[in-house]
Tab-separated table of N, CA and C in Angstrom:
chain	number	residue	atom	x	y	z
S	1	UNK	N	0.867	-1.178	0.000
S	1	UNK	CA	0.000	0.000	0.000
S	1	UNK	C	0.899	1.222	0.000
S	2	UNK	N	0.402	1.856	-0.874
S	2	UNK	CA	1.273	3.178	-0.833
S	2	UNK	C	0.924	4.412	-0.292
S	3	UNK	N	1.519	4.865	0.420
S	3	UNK	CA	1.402	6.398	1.077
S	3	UNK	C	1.181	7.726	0.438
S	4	UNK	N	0.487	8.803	-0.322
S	4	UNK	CA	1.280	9.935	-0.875
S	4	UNK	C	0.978	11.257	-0.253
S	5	UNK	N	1.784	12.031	-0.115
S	5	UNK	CA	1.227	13.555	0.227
S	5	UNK	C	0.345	13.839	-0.461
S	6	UNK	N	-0.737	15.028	0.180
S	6	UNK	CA	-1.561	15.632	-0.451
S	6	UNK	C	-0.753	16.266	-1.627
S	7	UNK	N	0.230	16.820	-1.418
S	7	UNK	CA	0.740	17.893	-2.605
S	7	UNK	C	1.381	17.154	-3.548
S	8	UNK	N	1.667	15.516	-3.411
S	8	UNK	CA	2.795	15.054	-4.533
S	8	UNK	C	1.695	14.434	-5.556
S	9	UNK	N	0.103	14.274	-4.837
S	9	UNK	CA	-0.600	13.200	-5.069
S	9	UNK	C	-1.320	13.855	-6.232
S	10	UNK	N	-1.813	15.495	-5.982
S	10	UNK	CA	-1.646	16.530	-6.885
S	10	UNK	C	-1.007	16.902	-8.652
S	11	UNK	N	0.445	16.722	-8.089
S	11	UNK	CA	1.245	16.742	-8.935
S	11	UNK	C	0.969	15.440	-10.299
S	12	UNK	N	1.108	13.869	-9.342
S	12	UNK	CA	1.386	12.966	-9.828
S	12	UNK	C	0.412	12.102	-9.756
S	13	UNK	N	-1.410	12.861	-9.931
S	13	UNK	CA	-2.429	11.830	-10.077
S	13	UNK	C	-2.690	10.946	-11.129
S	14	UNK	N	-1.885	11.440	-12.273
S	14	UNK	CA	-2.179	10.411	-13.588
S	14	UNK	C	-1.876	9.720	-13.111
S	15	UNK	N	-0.183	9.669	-12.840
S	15	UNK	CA	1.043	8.602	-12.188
S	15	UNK	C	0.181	7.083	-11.419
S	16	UNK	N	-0.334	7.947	-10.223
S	16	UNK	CA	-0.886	7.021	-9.169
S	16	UNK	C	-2.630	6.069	-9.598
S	17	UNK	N	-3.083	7.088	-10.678
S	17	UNK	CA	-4.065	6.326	-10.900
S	17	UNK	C	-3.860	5.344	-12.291
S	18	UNK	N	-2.576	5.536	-13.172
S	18	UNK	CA	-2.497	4.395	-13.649
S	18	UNK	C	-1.909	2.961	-12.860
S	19	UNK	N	-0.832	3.444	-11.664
S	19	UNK	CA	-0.949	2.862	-10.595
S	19	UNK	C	-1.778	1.781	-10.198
S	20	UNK	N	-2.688	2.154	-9.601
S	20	UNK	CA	-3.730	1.679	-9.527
S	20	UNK	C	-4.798	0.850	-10.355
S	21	UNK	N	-4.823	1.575	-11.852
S	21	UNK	CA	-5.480	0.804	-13.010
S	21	UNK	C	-4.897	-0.661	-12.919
S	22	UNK	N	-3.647	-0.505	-13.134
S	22	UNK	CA	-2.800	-1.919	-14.035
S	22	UNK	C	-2.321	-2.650	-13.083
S	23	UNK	N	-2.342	-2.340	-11.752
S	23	UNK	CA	-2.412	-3.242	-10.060
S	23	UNK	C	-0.885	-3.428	-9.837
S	24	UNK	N	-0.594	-2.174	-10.491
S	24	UNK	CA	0.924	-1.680	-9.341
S	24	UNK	C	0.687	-1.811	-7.986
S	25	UNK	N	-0.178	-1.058	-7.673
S	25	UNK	CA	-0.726	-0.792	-6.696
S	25	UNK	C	-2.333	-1.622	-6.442
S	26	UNK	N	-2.235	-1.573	-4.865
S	26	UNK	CA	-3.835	-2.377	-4.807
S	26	UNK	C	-4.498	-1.443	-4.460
S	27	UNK	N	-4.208	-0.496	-3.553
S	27	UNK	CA	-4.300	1.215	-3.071
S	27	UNK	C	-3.768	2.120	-2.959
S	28	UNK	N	-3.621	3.452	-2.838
S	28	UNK	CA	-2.883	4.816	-2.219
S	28	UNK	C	-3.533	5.312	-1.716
S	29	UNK	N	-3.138	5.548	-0.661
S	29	UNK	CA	-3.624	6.519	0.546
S	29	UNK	C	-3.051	8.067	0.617
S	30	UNK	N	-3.942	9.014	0.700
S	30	UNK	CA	-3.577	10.204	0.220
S	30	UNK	C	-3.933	11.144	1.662
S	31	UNK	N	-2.605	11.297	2.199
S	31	UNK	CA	-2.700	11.927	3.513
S	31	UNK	C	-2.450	13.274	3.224
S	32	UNK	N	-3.309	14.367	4.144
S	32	UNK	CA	-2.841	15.866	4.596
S	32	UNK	C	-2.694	15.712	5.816
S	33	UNK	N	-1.728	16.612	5.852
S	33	UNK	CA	-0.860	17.046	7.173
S	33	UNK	C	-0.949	15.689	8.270
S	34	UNK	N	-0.360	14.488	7.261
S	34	UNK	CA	0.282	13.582	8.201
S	34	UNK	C	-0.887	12.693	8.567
S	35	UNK	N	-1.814	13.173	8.141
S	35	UNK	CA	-3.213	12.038	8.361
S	35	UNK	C	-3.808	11.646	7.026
S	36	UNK	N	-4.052	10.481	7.165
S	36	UNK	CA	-4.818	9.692	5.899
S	36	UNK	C	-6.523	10.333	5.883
S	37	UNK	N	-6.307	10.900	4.659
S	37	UNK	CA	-7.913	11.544	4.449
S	37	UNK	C	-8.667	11.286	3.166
S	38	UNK	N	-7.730	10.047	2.675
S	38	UNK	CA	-8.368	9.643	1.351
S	38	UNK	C	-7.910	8.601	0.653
S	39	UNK	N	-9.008	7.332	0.023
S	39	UNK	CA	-8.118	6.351	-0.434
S	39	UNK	C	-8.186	6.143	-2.125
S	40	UNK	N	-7.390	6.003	-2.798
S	40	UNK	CA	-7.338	5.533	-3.921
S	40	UNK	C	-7.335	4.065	-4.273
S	41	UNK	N	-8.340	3.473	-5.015
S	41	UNK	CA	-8.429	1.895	-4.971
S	41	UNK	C	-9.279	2.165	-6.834
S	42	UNK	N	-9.140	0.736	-7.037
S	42	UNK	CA	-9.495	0.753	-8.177
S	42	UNK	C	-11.027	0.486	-8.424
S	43	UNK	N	-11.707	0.930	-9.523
S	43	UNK	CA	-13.222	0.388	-9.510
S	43	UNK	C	-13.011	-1.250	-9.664
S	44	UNK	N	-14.003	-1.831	-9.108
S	44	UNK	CA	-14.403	-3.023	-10.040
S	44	UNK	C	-14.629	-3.575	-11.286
S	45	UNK	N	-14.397	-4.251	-12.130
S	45	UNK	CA	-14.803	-4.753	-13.120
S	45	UNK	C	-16.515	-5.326	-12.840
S	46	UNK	N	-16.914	-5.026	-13.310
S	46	UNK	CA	-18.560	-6.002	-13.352
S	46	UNK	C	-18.250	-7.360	-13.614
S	47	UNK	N	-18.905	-7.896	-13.146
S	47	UNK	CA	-18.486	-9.983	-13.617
S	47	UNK	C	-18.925	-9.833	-14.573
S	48	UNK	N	-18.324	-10.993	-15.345
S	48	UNK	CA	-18.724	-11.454	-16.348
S	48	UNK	C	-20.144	-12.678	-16.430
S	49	UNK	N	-20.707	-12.816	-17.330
S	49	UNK	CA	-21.518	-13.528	-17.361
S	49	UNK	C	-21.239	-15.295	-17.362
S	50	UNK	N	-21.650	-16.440	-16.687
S	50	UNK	CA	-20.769	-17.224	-16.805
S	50	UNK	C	-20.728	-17.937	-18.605
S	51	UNK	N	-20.267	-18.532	-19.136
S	51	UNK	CA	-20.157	-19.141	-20.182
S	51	UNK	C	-21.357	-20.363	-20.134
S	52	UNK	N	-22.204	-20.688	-21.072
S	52	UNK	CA	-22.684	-21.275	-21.312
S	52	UNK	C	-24.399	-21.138	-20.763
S	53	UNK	N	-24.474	-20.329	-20.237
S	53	UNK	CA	-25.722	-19.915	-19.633
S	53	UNK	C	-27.022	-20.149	-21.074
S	54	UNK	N	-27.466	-20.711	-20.681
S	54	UNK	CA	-28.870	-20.899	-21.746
S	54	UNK	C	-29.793	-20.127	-21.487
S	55	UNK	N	-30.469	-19.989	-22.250
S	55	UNK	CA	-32.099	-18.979	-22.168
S	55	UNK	C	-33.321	-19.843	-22.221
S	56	UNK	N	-34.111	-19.646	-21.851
S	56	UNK	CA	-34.988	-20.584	-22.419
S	56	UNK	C	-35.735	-22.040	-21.169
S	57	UNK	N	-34.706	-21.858	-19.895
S	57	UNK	CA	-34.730	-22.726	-19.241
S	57	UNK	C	-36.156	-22.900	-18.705
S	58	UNK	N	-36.856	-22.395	-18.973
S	58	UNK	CA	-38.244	-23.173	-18.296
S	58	UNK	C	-39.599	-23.507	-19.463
S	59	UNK	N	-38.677	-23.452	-20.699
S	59	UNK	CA	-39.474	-23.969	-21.488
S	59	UNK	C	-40.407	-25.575	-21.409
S	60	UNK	N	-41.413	-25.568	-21.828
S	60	UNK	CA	-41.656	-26.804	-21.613
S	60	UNK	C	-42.503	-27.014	-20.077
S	61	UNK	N	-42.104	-25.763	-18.902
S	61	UNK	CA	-42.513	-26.137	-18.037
S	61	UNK	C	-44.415	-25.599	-17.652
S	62	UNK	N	-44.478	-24.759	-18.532
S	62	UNK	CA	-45.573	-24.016	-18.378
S	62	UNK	C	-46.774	-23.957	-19.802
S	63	UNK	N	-48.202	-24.303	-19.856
S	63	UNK	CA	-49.083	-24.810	-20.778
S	63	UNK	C	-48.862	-23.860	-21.853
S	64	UNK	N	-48.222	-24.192	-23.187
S	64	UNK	CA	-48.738	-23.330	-23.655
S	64	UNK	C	-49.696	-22.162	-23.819
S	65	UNK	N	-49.696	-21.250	-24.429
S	65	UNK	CA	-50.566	-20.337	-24.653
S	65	UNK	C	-50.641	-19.328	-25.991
S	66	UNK	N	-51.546	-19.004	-26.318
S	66	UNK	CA	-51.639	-18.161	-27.815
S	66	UNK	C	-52.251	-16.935	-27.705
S	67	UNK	N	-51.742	-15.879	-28.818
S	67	UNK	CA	-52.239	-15.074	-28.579
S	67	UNK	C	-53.741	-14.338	-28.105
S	68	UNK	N	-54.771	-15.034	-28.693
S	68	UNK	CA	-56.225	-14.865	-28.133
S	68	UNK	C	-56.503	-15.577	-27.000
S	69	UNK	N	-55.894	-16.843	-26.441
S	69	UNK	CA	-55.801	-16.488	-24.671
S	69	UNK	C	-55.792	-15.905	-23.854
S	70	UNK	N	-54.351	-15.293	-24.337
S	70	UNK	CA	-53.476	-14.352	-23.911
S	70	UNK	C	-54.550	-12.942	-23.428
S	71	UNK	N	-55.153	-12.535	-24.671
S	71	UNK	CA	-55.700	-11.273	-24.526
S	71	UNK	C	-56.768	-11.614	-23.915
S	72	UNK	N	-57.530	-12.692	-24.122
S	72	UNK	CA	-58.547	-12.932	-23.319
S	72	UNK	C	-58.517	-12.881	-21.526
S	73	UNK	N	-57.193	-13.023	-21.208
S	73	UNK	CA	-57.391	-13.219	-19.823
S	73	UNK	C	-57.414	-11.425	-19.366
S	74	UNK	N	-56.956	-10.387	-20.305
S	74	UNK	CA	-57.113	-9.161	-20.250
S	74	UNK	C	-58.501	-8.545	-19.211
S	75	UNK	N	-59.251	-8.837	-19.675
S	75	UNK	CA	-60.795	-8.425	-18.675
S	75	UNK	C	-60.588	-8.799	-17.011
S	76	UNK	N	-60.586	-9.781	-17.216
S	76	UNK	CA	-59.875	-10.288	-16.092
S	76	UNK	C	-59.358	-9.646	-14.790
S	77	UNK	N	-57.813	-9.714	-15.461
S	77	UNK	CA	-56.869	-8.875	-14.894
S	77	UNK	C	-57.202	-7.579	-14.224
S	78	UNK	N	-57.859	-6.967	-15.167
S	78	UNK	CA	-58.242	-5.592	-15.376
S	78	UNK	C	-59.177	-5.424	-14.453
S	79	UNK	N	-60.520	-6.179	-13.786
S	79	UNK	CA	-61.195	-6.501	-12.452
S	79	UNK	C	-60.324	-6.369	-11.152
S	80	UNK	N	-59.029	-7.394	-11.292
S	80	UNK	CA	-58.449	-7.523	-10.465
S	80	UNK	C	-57.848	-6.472	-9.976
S	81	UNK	N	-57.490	-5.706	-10.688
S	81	UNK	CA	-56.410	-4.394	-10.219
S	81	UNK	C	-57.654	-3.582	-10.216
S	82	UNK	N	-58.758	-3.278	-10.507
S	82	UNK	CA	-59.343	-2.216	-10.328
S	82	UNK	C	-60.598	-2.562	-8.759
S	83	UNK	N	-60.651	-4.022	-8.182
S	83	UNK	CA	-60.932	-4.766	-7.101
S	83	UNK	C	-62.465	-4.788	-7.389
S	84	UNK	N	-62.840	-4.974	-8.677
S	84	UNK	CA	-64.352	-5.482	-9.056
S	84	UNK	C	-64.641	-6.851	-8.627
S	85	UNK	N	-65.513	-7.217	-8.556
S	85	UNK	CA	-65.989	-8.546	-8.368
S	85	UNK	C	-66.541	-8.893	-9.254
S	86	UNK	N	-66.419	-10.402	-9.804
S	86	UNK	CA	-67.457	-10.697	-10.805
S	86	UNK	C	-68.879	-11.167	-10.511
């Protein structure tokens, strides 16, 4: 872990934050007047997605359905959220 003055850290922030990018460094700590008042660390990468992940996985598990079903259950619904009774 590296230490820097407020005033060098100034000077030499490209320096320290490529530093940091390419994992020279894992952190810098950026002290005024002899106290640590700030840390430099790198963002995260987002994960990656794993390899091989399929779509689709619950196909098969649920009855078909077609479009004029589909819309048919519309009225329905539309009771429900508005708390009609049939």
């Amino acid at each position: 872990m590296g230490v820097v003055k407020l005033s060098d850290a100034e000077i030499d922030l490209a320096t320290l934050v490529e530093a940091v990018e390419n994992g020279t460094e894992t952190e810098i700590v950026i002290e005024r007047d002899g106290k640590p008042a700030a840390r430099l660390v790198p963002i995260e990468k987002p994960a990656e997605a794993p390899k091989g992940i399929r779509l689709g996985l619950a196909s098969g598990k649920y009855p078909p359905m077609d479009f004029e079903a589909f819309q048919a259950m519309d009225a329905e619904i539309e009771k429900l959220f508005l708390g009609e009774e049939e």
